[in-house]
Amino acid sequence: VGGLNYRQSGVDTVAVADALRSLLAGLTYRAPASSGRPLTQIGHYAGIIRIGRESLAITTDTVGTKVLLAEQMGRWEEVGEDLVAINVNDLSAVGARPAALVDVISVPRADATIFGAIGRGINRGLRAARCSLLGGETAMVPDLVRGTDLGGTAVGFFPQGRRPILGRGIRPGDVLIGLPSRGLHSNGFTLVRKILETQQLDPRDARPGGTVQVGEELLAPTRIYAAAIEAIAQNPSLHGLAHISGGGIRNLLRLHPSRCFVLDAWPPVPPLFQWLAERGELSAEEQYQTFNMGIGFVLAVAARGEDSVIAALRRAGEPGARRIGRVTAGRGVRVPDARVEFASYR
Amino acid sequence: VGGLNYRQSGVDTVAVADALRSLLAGLTYRAPASSGRPLTQIGHYAGIIRIGRESLAITTDTVGTKVLLAEQMGRWEEVGEDLVAINVNDLSAVGARPAALVDVISVPRADATIFGAIGRGINRGLRAARCSLLGGETAMVPDLVRGTDLGGTAVGFFPQGRRPILGRGIRPGDVLIGLPSRGLHSNGFTLVRKILETQQLDPRDARPGGTVQVGEELLAPTRIYAAAIEAIAQNPSLHGLAHISGGGIRNLLRLHPSRCFVLDAWPPVPPLFQWLAERGELSAEEQYQTFNMGIGFVLAVAARGEDSVIAALRRAGEPGARRIGRVTAGRGVRVPDARVEFASYR
C-alpha cells in the first residue's frame, strides 16, 4: 500500500479550488470609494482597505479539524490560542499590527468547562499579539456541526510610516530567513488524524523518543510572530513575509509571480514531523505541502539587511531566527535536500 | 401537548449563556493603546475600536440553521445574501457605514454549483450594502460540519462628523420607528424546522393563503437597512438603533438599561408568522423572542424628529417606515396588544 495523501485523507483541494472559482465568479460588485477603497485583490494573507485616513488589514480563518484532536484529548486551551494565532499571523504576513479580533464558536452543545478553557487560550493569544477581543458569536447548532468549530477574524493596521508588505519588492539575491514553528500549528490535522486512525495509534501514548503524549505534542499552540514582525516591519531591507500555514512552503509562491525560492539551508526537520512522515508513508512533496516542517514564518530580506534583521528578530524573542534559503530568478519553491519542488501555490 | 419552544427545538439559551460567561471570565487581557483603543464593552451589536485617526466597527455572525432549509430546498442565493445582511445590519445598528466583509464557508464537501449560487447571493448583499468583499476562508471539513456553515465578519466606519450610536441617549418620550422585515430573515430556523418536522409539513407546499412554496417564503433573504440608516445617521434626533435579530424584540433591551420600550402600535403580524405560531402552538412570548414578527429594524428618535426621520427613511427606500411605539421610564419591552413583556435581553 502506498502512503497517505491529503486528498485521500478527506481534503480534496481540487474540488475546493473549483468551488472557490465558482464563488468568486459571482463577486463582480465594486463598492464606491465612499465606502472605503480596497488596496488588494482577494488571495493575499489579509485584505487591505483604505478607510478614511487609515489602511486596515482584515483576515479570517478557522482552526479546522485540529479541534477534533482537542476533543479527543480533552484539551481546549491550545486551540483557543490557535484561533488568535492563525489570524494575527496572517496580519503579520502583510506587515500589519494586530488591533482587534472577533471569534466565532459553533458547537453541537454548550459546555461551560470547554468554553472556559477556550477563553483562557484566546486570552493567551491576545496577550502574545497585543490584540483586543472586540466581540464574537456563539452558535449552538447541533444539526449543523459535529464538533466545536472555532473561527475568527482579525483586523490590523499600519502605524504611521509603515506600509503594507506584499512581496512585490522581492528580488533575486534576497535571503530567506526562517522563524521556528512549535509543532504542527493548525494545519494538516485531517491527514494527522487519518494517520493515527489507519496506524491504530493512540494519541495518549508517547511516540518513540517523545517525552509527552503525542496528542499533547500535536496540540501545541501555533506560535505568534507579531512581536518579531513588529520589531522589523519598518526595516527597508524587508521585502516579503510568509506565514507557513495550509499549503506548507507553497505559501511562498503567493508572494511573487516570478521569483524562485530556494530553501537550501532548511534546518533539521523536528522528530515529530519525521515520525508522522514515517507512520503515514508520506512523500516529501506531501510533507512539505501539508506541514510547516519546523518553520512557521519566512521573511525575504535584501542580502545587505540579513545580519541586522536576524539580530533584531533575536532581540524580539526569536533566538532561532536563521537564514534558510535565498531568492533566485525563475519561478517556484524548492527544497534541494528533500528533492521537493513546487511550481504553484495551489 | 403544549407548544414548542426554542429550548425544546434544540437551542438551550441558558446553557449558551452559562458557557459564554465562562468564556468571558478568561478574557482579562487589555491591550496597550498602541494597538488601538476599544470604545465599547463586548455585547453591543458591533465592537468599536479607535485605530489611529479612525473609529472602526467590527461584528461577526453566522447564518445558522437557515442553511439546512436552503439545502432542503436546493436554493443558496438567499443564504449567501443573508451572510452579508446579518453582519452589515449589525454595523447599521451602531450607526457605522459598511466598508468590508470577509466570509467563512465550512462544508462537508465542495460543490461548485452551490458555491456559485452563494457567491451571487453575497454579491447582491454587497451591492445593497455598498460593501467590498476583502477575502474569505473556505474549509472542507466533513468530520466537523454536517451542513454548509456560512459566517462572516463586517467592518464599518464613521464618516467625518458621525458618531457611534449606542442608545445611551434614548429618553422617555422618544418614539420608536419600525422598518419592515421580509419574512423571518435569519433567525428562528431551528424552531421553524422543528415545527415543519413535528407537523409533517413539506416546505415545498404552499401554506393556506400562500402563493409560493412555504420554503421559499421562509428563505427570503434578510433585508439590508444600510441605505436607510445612512440617510438618517447624522440626524441629531436619532438616539438608538436596534437590529431585530436573534432574541426578537428583546434586542431593544440592549440599548439602554433603564428605559421601557412600549410597542403599542405594532403593525399587523404578517400571515407567515401567524401560520408558524399556529402550527407550532407557540406562546406569544415565544413568538416575539424568536421571530422578528414583521419588523426588522427599530429606531429610537426624539419626538420632535419623528416626521423628518420617517420622511427621510421613506425617501431612502423604506416606504413602510412607521411609528410602532414609544419609550417610557422604567425597564423592559412590552407589546400590549400581544400581552408580551420582557425584562431582560437574555
XYZ file of C-alpha atoms in Angstrom:
692
model
C 0.000 0.000 0.000
C 1.207 3.479 -0.824
C 1.349 6.395 1.566
C -1.490 8.667 2.510
C -2.046 11.974 0.851
C -4.190 14.910 1.740
C -6.905 14.113 -0.789
C -7.249 10.548 0.489
C -7.493 11.935 3.997
C -10.655 13.827 3.014
C -9.416 17.183 1.788
C -9.996 17.451 -1.944
C -8.038 20.599 -2.753
C -9.011 20.435 -6.438
C -12.729 20.399 -5.643
C -12.243 23.245 -3.161
C -10.363 25.283 -5.775
C -13.145 24.689 -8.339
C -15.834 25.686 -5.867
C -13.871 28.780 -4.913
C -13.528 29.811 -8.547
C -17.271 29.406 -8.912
C -17.877 31.553 -5.823
C -15.519 34.288 -6.973
C -17.126 34.372 -10.444
C -20.263 35.841 -8.901
C -18.448 38.541 -6.971
C -18.498 41.295 -9.560
C -19.723 44.226 -7.479
C -17.274 47.039 -6.744
C -18.244 49.447 -3.978
C -17.951 53.213 -4.405
C -14.929 54.970 -2.904
C -17.215 56.497 -0.258
C -17.305 53.018 1.329
C -13.508 52.674 1.506
C -11.007 51.704 -1.159
C -9.650 48.109 -1.307
C -5.885 48.080 -1.927
C -5.501 44.337 -2.585
C -7.052 41.619 -4.699
C -8.604 38.645 -2.898
C -5.993 35.971 -2.145
C -3.382 37.708 -0.026
C -2.875 36.698 3.574
C -5.059 39.646 4.503
C -7.193 42.044 2.536
C -6.230 45.689 2.875
C -8.663 48.584 2.610
C -8.179 52.319 2.917
C -10.838 53.729 5.220
C -10.694 57.457 5.810
C -7.177 58.248 6.938
C -6.069 54.701 7.797
C -5.285 51.470 5.958
C -6.717 48.380 7.615
C -5.805 44.738 7.108
C -8.547 42.144 7.592
C -8.233 38.375 7.614
C -10.350 35.423 8.666
C -9.550 31.781 9.346
C -10.761 28.733 11.233
C -8.792 26.301 13.389
C -10.171 23.418 11.323
C -10.008 19.776 12.324
C -7.361 20.288 14.993
C -10.367 20.765 17.307
C -11.271 17.087 16.839
C -7.946 16.085 18.390
C -8.530 18.666 21.127
C -11.835 16.954 21.846
C -10.226 13.527 21.901
C -7.553 14.756 24.315
C -9.965 16.872 26.377
C -7.634 19.865 25.995
C -9.052 23.159 24.749
C -6.696 25.977 25.727
C -4.344 25.248 22.829
C -6.976 25.556 20.112
C -8.311 28.712 21.770
C -4.835 30.192 21.408
C -4.704 28.878 17.817
C -7.878 30.796 16.982
C -5.984 34.025 17.700
C -2.631 32.898 16.309
C -3.725 31.795 12.843
C -5.423 35.134 12.280
C -2.866 37.530 13.735
C -0.056 35.681 11.921
C -1.867 36.439 8.654
C -1.879 40.112 9.647
C 1.861 39.911 10.410
C 2.313 38.420 6.926
C 1.309 41.750 5.357
C 3.214 43.786 7.935
C 0.128 44.943 9.852
C -0.045 45.380 13.628
C -2.911 43.354 15.200
C -5.586 45.516 16.803
C -8.852 43.609 17.107
C -10.222 40.095 16.978
C -13.730 38.676 16.881
C -14.342 34.967 17.437
C -16.975 32.538 16.207
C -17.662 29.340 18.125
C -20.185 26.893 16.665
C -20.984 23.905 18.852
C -23.398 20.981 18.990
C -23.877 21.777 22.680
C -22.586 24.431 25.040
C -20.177 23.232 27.739
C -19.058 25.820 30.271
C -15.835 23.946 31.124
C -14.762 23.739 27.489
C -15.696 27.371 26.842
C -13.715 28.413 29.901
C -10.590 26.695 28.583
C -11.099 28.166 25.104
C -11.433 31.607 26.686
C -8.159 31.200 28.588
C -6.448 30.136 25.365
C -7.850 33.096 23.457
C -6.637 35.359 26.242
C -3.102 33.953 25.972
C -3.142 34.558 22.238
C -4.405 38.109 22.633
C -1.622 38.839 25.131
C 1.068 37.477 22.793
C -0.325 39.508 19.888
C -1.187 42.603 21.968
C -4.651 42.465 20.464
C -8.136 43.282 21.801
C -11.133 40.978 21.590
C -13.970 43.159 20.305
C -16.793 40.640 20.269
C -17.861 37.269 18.989
C -20.629 34.903 18.138
C -21.574 31.647 19.809
C -23.912 29.374 17.890
C -25.398 26.201 19.317
C -26.257 24.310 16.143
C -26.316 20.540 16.718
C -27.854 19.866 13.306
C -25.089 21.812 11.574
C -21.806 20.937 13.329
C -20.457 17.669 14.718
C -17.628 19.242 16.699
C -16.560 22.598 18.074
C -15.831 24.794 15.059
C -13.530 27.664 16.052
C -13.027 30.641 13.780
C -12.114 34.251 13.973
C -11.426 37.454 12.129
C -8.601 39.850 12.915
C -8.199 43.483 11.992
C -4.822 45.189 11.940
C -3.380 48.499 10.887
C -0.220 50.198 9.685
C 1.206 52.607 12.247
C 2.417 55.943 10.913
C 5.212 55.494 8.405
C 4.615 51.798 7.814
C 3.420 50.369 4.513
C 1.833 47.030 3.656
C 4.436 44.412 2.720
C 3.016 42.297 -0.081
C 6.185 40.746 -1.502
C 6.348 42.742 -4.704
C 9.796 44.019 -3.740
C 11.384 40.562 -3.512
C 14.461 40.355 -5.775
C 16.911 37.660 -6.858
C 19.690 37.726 -4.314
C 17.405 38.284 -1.350
C 17.922 35.922 1.553
C 15.145 33.917 3.202
C 15.052 33.953 6.990
C 13.014 31.373 8.874
C 11.379 31.509 12.294
C 10.843 28.171 14.046
C 7.370 26.747 14.491
C 6.201 24.936 17.617
C 4.959 21.629 16.239
C 2.274 21.440 13.564
C 0.497 24.687 14.428
C -3.043 24.417 12.999
C -2.563 22.734 9.643
C -2.570 19.165 8.365
C -4.806 17.692 11.054
C -7.151 15.875 8.719
C -4.098 13.953 7.496
C -2.718 13.529 11.033
C -5.984 12.045 12.253
C -6.048 9.696 9.283
C -2.520 8.515 10.113
C -3.431 7.943 13.762
C -6.533 6.039 12.702
C -5.070 3.833 9.963
C -1.996 3.042 12.069
C -4.161 2.480 15.154
C -2.055 4.904 17.147
C -3.364 6.225 20.457
C -2.662 9.962 20.847
C -2.356 9.321 24.596
C 0.820 7.327 24.015
C 4.212 8.943 23.512
C 5.940 8.372 20.188
C 9.370 6.663 20.280
C 11.754 9.311 21.620
C 8.897 11.522 22.784
C 8.531 12.526 26.424
C 4.846 13.525 26.438
C 1.675 12.124 24.884
C 1.857 12.570 21.135
C -1.586 14.196 21.258
C -0.173 16.886 23.508
C 2.773 17.406 21.149
C 0.391 17.700 18.213
C -1.849 20.186 20.017
C 0.964 22.641 20.847
C -0.474 26.064 20.009
C 0.543 27.966 16.895
C 3.377 30.360 17.642
C 2.514 34.053 17.349
C 5.044 36.095 15.392
C 3.556 39.553 15.964
C 6.263 40.796 18.340
C 9.029 39.673 15.986
C 7.434 41.236 12.935
C 6.739 44.467 14.838
C 10.474 44.659 15.516
C 11.454 44.662 11.814
C 8.326 45.831 9.954
C 9.840 49.197 9.137
C 13.268 47.866 8.126
C 13.752 48.905 4.482
C 15.524 45.609 3.755
C 12.322 43.683 4.408
C 10.786 42.675 1.066
C 8.328 39.921 1.854
C 6.644 37.883 4.597
C 5.055 34.446 4.563
C 3.061 32.625 7.226
C 3.686 28.893 6.622
C 0.104 27.706 7.093
C -2.118 25.449 4.949
C -0.139 24.553 1.830
C 3.207 24.485 3.652
C 6.077 26.083 1.758
C 3.804 26.550 -1.259
C 2.783 29.695 0.631
C 5.981 31.377 -0.574
C 4.527 31.293 -4.091
C 1.854 33.768 -3.001
C 4.485 36.464 -2.607
C 5.761 36.971 -6.118
C 4.801 35.542 -9.524
C 8.316 35.448 -10.988
C 10.815 34.511 -8.313
C 12.257 31.179 -7.259
C 12.519 30.477 -3.550
C 15.405 28.083 -2.957
C 15.330 26.664 0.560
C 18.875 25.308 0.572
C 19.526 25.709 4.287
C 16.385 24.181 5.777
C 17.080 23.296 9.414
C 16.837 19.679 10.631
C 13.201 18.571 10.463
C 11.853 18.113 14.030
C 11.308 14.473 15.103
C 7.502 14.875 15.302
C 7.324 15.554 11.565
C 9.719 12.693 10.809
C 7.565 10.340 12.842
C 4.370 11.421 11.035
C 6.053 11.041 7.643
C 7.203 7.556 8.532
C 3.940 6.328 10.013
C 1.932 7.828 7.140
C 4.464 6.817 4.470
C 4.204 10.389 3.218
C 6.102 11.536 0.154
C 8.402 14.514 0.588
C 6.003 16.586 -1.546
C 3.113 15.661 0.729
C 5.090 16.566 3.836
C 6.238 19.980 2.619
C 2.853 20.994 1.211
C 0.876 19.895 4.269
C 3.047 20.637 7.291
C 5.307 23.533 8.239
C 8.240 21.092 8.743
C 9.693 23.188 11.553
C 9.478 26.701 10.101
C 6.370 28.774 10.835
C 7.213 32.073 9.221
C 9.589 33.191 6.469
C 10.991 36.649 5.697
C 12.533 37.706 2.375
C 15.205 40.301 3.061
C 17.791 42.168 0.985
C 21.164 40.432 1.484
C 22.707 43.554 2.988
C 19.994 43.561 5.683
C 20.391 39.909 6.705
C 22.506 40.454 9.796
C 20.569 43.408 11.166
C 17.191 41.704 10.610
C 18.338 38.447 12.249
C 19.781 40.400 15.174
C 16.544 42.367 15.609
C 14.447 39.190 15.413
C 16.615 37.513 18.043
C 16.265 40.507 20.347
C 12.489 40.351 19.837
C 12.204 36.816 21.197
C 13.209 34.711 18.188
C 16.576 33.157 19.132
C 16.011 30.556 16.394
C 15.829 33.084 13.543
C 18.247 31.947 10.827
C 18.910 32.024 7.106
C 17.118 29.093 5.441
C 17.450 29.946 1.766
C 17.683 32.526 -0.981
C 15.737 34.003 -3.855
C 16.778 33.457 -7.474
C 15.305 34.364 -10.848
C 12.688 31.950 -12.173
C 9.569 30.625 -10.556
C 8.729 28.085 -7.878
C 9.849 26.914 -4.490
C 12.480 24.222 -3.935
C 13.971 22.280 -1.034
C 17.017 20.706 -2.705
C 17.919 18.444 0.238
C 14.422 16.919 0.210
C 14.197 16.879 -3.612
C 10.977 18.854 -3.402
C 9.854 21.430 -5.933
C 6.529 23.222 -6.391
C 5.571 25.441 -9.303
C 2.349 26.990 -7.997
C 0.592 27.913 -4.755
C -2.258 25.522 -5.462
C -49.361 18.544 24.280
C -48.157 22.064 24.730
C -46.484 24.236 22.119
C -42.874 24.148 21.087
C -40.316 26.458 22.494
C -36.819 27.305 21.449
C -35.169 25.145 24.095
C -37.183 22.091 23.097
C -36.205 22.745 19.494
C -32.554 22.291 20.417
C -31.377 25.761 21.370
C -30.662 25.875 25.072
C -30.176 29.597 25.595
C -29.438 29.122 29.307
C -26.587 26.694 28.603
C -25.245 29.042 25.924
C -25.351 31.969 28.336
C -23.513 29.933 31.003
C -20.854 28.849 28.523
C -20.453 32.410 27.317
C -19.972 33.661 30.863
C -17.313 31.015 31.339
C -15.573 32.093 28.125
C -15.663 35.773 29.033
C -14.270 35.073 32.516
C -10.941 34.140 30.954
C -10.708 37.229 28.794
C -8.883 39.509 31.187
C -6.130 40.850 28.922
C -6.270 44.516 27.930
C -4.064 45.565 25.024
C -1.902 48.698 25.191
C -3.186 51.849 23.484
C -0.512 51.404 20.799
C -2.668 48.537 19.467
C -5.827 50.646 19.211
C -8.315 51.676 21.870
C -11.631 49.764 22.247
C -14.552 52.142 22.768
C -17.179 49.537 23.688
C -17.642 46.615 26.026
C -18.348 43.206 24.473
C -22.072 42.737 23.867
C -23.060 45.555 21.549
C -24.199 44.814 18.021
C -20.664 45.673 16.926
C -17.436 46.336 18.774
C -15.908 49.745 18.159
C -12.203 50.463 18.282
C -10.236 53.631 17.693
C -7.331 52.891 15.366
C -5.130 55.839 14.510
C -7.379 58.578 13.226
C -10.491 56.461 12.620
C -13.081 54.583 14.645
C -13.953 51.176 13.261
C -16.953 48.969 13.992
C -16.470 45.203 13.760
C -19.087 42.481 14.008
C -19.332 38.790 13.220
C -22.268 36.440 12.784
C -23.296 33.180 11.144
C -26.411 32.392 9.121
C -27.115 29.445 11.417
C -29.544 26.645 10.675
C -31.350 28.527 7.913
C -28.783 26.831 5.647
C -30.395 23.457 6.403
C -33.649 24.670 4.847
C -31.634 26.107 1.938
C -30.167 22.649 1.431
C -33.580 21.012 1.586
C -34.943 23.487 -0.984
C -31.795 23.454 -3.135
C -31.697 27.273 -3.012
C -28.486 29.003 -1.970
C -28.559 32.599 -3.202
C -30.758 33.727 -0.321
C -28.457 32.480 2.433
C -25.483 33.980 0.584
C -27.237 37.334 0.768
C -28.078 36.649 4.435
C -24.378 36.190 5.208
C -23.839 39.826 4.210
C -27.111 41.162 5.587
C -26.867 39.858 9.146
C -23.433 41.417 9.522
C -23.957 44.783 7.830
C -27.240 45.241 9.706
C -25.269 44.911 12.949
C -22.976 47.683 11.702
C -26.025 49.827 10.875
C -27.231 49.210 14.436
C -24.310 51.258 15.796
C -24.573 53.843 13.015
C -21.489 52.674 11.102
C -21.175 52.629 7.311
C -20.282 49.155 5.961
C -16.869 49.026 4.261
C -15.560 45.479 4.172
C -16.698 41.906 4.593
C -14.874 38.600 4.874
C -16.757 35.305 4.611
C -16.201 31.856 6.076
C -17.741 28.811 4.410
C -17.275 25.436 6.100
C -18.604 22.471 4.154
C -18.577 18.675 4.291
C -17.781 18.712 0.545
C -17.175 21.431 -2.022
C -19.885 21.828 -4.675
C -19.182 24.350 -7.431
C -22.886 24.889 -8.209
C -23.761 25.656 -4.608
C -20.731 27.920 -4.200
C -21.690 29.755 -7.392
C -25.158 30.490 -6.016
C -23.762 31.553 -2.633
C -21.370 33.904 -4.466
C -24.225 35.515 -6.395
C -26.139 35.996 -3.152
C -23.129 37.532 -1.414
C -22.713 39.847 -4.390
C -26.343 41.002 -4.104
C -25.828 41.712 -0.423
C -22.622 43.635 -1.035
C -24.391 45.767 -3.645
C -27.272 46.576 -1.293
C -24.837 47.482 1.498
C -22.275 49.195 -0.790
C -19.624 46.998 0.811
C -16.436 45.346 -0.513
C -15.562 41.685 -0.051
C -11.947 41.670 1.149
C -11.334 37.943 1.419
C -12.602 34.768 2.969
C -11.919 31.249 4.066
C -13.295 28.018 2.662
C -12.846 24.925 4.796
C -13.737 21.431 3.640
C -14.187 19.660 6.965
C -16.544 16.670 6.668
C -15.662 15.410 10.160
C -16.537 18.793 11.653
C -19.693 20.043 9.888
C -22.835 18.268 8.709
C -24.092 21.116 6.541
C -22.850 24.295 4.914
C -21.959 26.668 7.738
C -21.945 30.264 6.496
C -20.399 33.042 8.520
C -18.829 36.399 8.050
C -17.309 39.442 9.644
C -18.026 43.012 8.624
C -16.007 46.142 9.279
C -17.542 49.595 9.109
C -16.565 53.149 9.901
C -17.907 56.517 10.910
C -17.565 59.106 8.156
C -16.378 62.535 9.221
C -18.758 64.141 11.668
C -20.603 60.949 12.529
C -20.510 59.322 15.960
C -21.342 55.791 17.093
C -24.976 55.474 18.157
C -25.145 53.148 21.128
C -28.537 54.026 22.581
C -27.313 55.877 25.630
C -29.210 58.987 24.508
C -32.625 57.297 24.493
C -35.085 59.227 26.685
C -38.644 58.769 27.917
C -40.833 60.399 25.311
C -38.794 59.180 22.349
C -40.760 57.474 19.618
C -39.907 54.059 18.192
C -39.925 53.766 14.407
C -40.009 50.348 12.756
C -38.750 49.202 9.370
C -40.483 46.159 7.869
C -38.703 42.827 7.616
C -39.017 40.474 4.660
C -40.091 37.240 6.287
C -38.056 35.587 9.028
C -34.665 36.914 7.993
C -32.046 34.578 9.509
C -33.400 33.813 12.957
C -35.594 31.143 14.485
C -34.867 28.408 11.963
C -34.134 25.686 14.484
C -37.673 26.221 15.757
C -39.113 26.511 12.239
C -37.537 23.224 11.193
C -38.905 21.561 14.318
C -42.398 22.817 13.503
C -42.151 21.548 9.917
C -40.923 18.202 11.181
C -43.365 17.611 14.028
C -46.314 18.782 11.927
C -45.080 16.775 8.936
C -45.225 19.844 6.720
C -43.466 19.808 3.358
C -41.662 23.112 2.710
C -42.399 22.562 -0.990
C -46.116 23.071 -0.341
C -47.716 26.473 -0.037
C -49.323 27.364 3.284
C -53.040 28.203 3.225
C -53.269 31.659 1.661
C -49.681 31.482 0.398
C -48.866 31.781 -3.285
C -45.392 30.227 -3.289
C -43.780 27.249 -1.578
C -43.525 27.965 2.135
C -39.832 27.015 1.958
C -39.288 29.845 -0.498
C -41.179 32.264 1.752
C -39.087 31.184 4.713
C -35.827 31.577 2.796
C -36.482 35.185 1.717
C -33.181 36.980 2.357
C -32.688 39.310 5.294
C -33.413 42.912 4.312
C -30.417 45.220 4.365
C -31.029 48.533 6.107
C -27.726 50.232 5.325
C -29.103 52.735 2.791
C -31.891 53.770 5.156
C -29.586 54.184 8.135
C -27.062 56.110 6.016
C -29.863 58.567 5.257
C -30.508 59.434 8.899
C -27.299 58.512 10.750
C -26.335 62.131 11.290
C -29.806 63.331 12.316
C -29.419 64.681 15.867
C -32.848 63.304 16.784
C -31.590 59.752 16.353
C -30.959 58.239 19.796
C -30.787 54.498 19.254
C -30.853 51.691 16.700
C -31.784 48.023 17.014
C -31.462 45.169 14.541
C -34.270 42.724 15.397
C -32.264 39.519 15.084
C -31.894 36.518 17.414
C -33.898 37.298 20.538
C -36.593 39.233 18.662
C -37.764 42.391 20.387
C -35.617 41.523 23.414
C -32.904 43.183 21.331
C -34.296 46.588 22.336
C -33.136 45.840 25.876
C -29.525 46.004 24.682
C -29.882 49.715 24.043
C -30.448 51.156 27.483
C -30.509 49.700 30.993
C -33.258 51.950 32.364
C -35.852 52.599 29.721
C -39.093 50.848 28.875
C -39.848 50.214 25.220
C -43.611 50.153 24.737
C -44.543 48.756 21.332
C -48.157 49.951 21.343
C -48.502 50.399 17.599
C -47.050 47.135 16.294
C -48.273 46.634 12.706
C -50.390 43.595 11.756
C -48.262 40.463 12.083
C -47.610 39.017 8.583
C -49.504 35.789 7.788
C -46.301 33.688 7.634
C -45.623 34.371 11.339
C -49.269 33.715 12.228
C -49.132 30.395 10.426
C -45.931 29.356 12.220
C -47.388 30.359 15.585
C -50.498 28.319 14.922
C -48.791 25.224 13.608
C -46.192 25.309 16.396
C -48.715 26.307 19.093
C -46.251 28.979 20.098
C -46.899 31.263 23.030
C -46.829 34.993 22.322
C -43.607 35.235 24.358
C -42.007 32.545 22.216
C -43.044 34.282 19.009
C -41.759 37.712 19.968
C -38.473 36.472 21.386
C -37.694 34.158 18.446
C -39.004 35.893 15.329
C -38.958 39.481 14.130
C -42.776 39.404 13.732
C -42.656 41.754 10.750
C -40.244 44.438 11.961
C -36.540 44.018 11.148
C -35.076 47.229 12.489
C -36.139 49.781 15.105
C -35.036 53.386 15.591
C -35.472 55.406 18.785
C -35.940 59.054 17.868
C -36.714 62.266 19.748
C -40.425 63.016 19.287
C -39.690 66.305 17.549
C -37.670 64.435 14.897
C -40.293 61.771 14.153
C -41.698 63.305 10.973
C -38.353 64.273 9.440
C -36.803 60.867 10.181
C -39.769 58.945 8.772
C -39.752 61.164 5.672
C -36.017 60.606 5.162
C -36.378 56.841 5.636
C -39.194 56.720 3.088
C -37.108 58.654 0.579
C -34.256 56.201 1.193
C -36.306 53.199 0.108
C -38.307 52.428 3.237
C -41.940 53.264 2.334
C -43.059 51.091 5.248
C -41.247 53.127 7.908
C -43.759 53.963 10.666
C -44.125 54.703 14.336
C -44.543 51.420 16.258
C -44.149 52.534 19.857
C -42.658 54.859 22.414
C -40.119 55.000 25.208
C -41.168 55.467 28.823
C -39.378 55.494 32.147
C -38.793 52.083 33.713
C -37.285 48.963 32.262
C -38.295 46.287 29.796
C -40.005 45.856 26.482
C -43.756 45.380 26.040
C -46.211 44.631 23.264
C -49.513 45.439 24.989
C -51.717 44.044 22.187
C -49.962 40.666 22.397
C -49.710 40.775 26.222
C -45.973 40.252 25.940
C -43.409 41.700 28.302
C -39.674 41.034 28.703
C -37.478 42.349 31.469
C -34.029 41.421 30.127
C -32.185 40.800 26.877
C -31.430 37.209 27.810
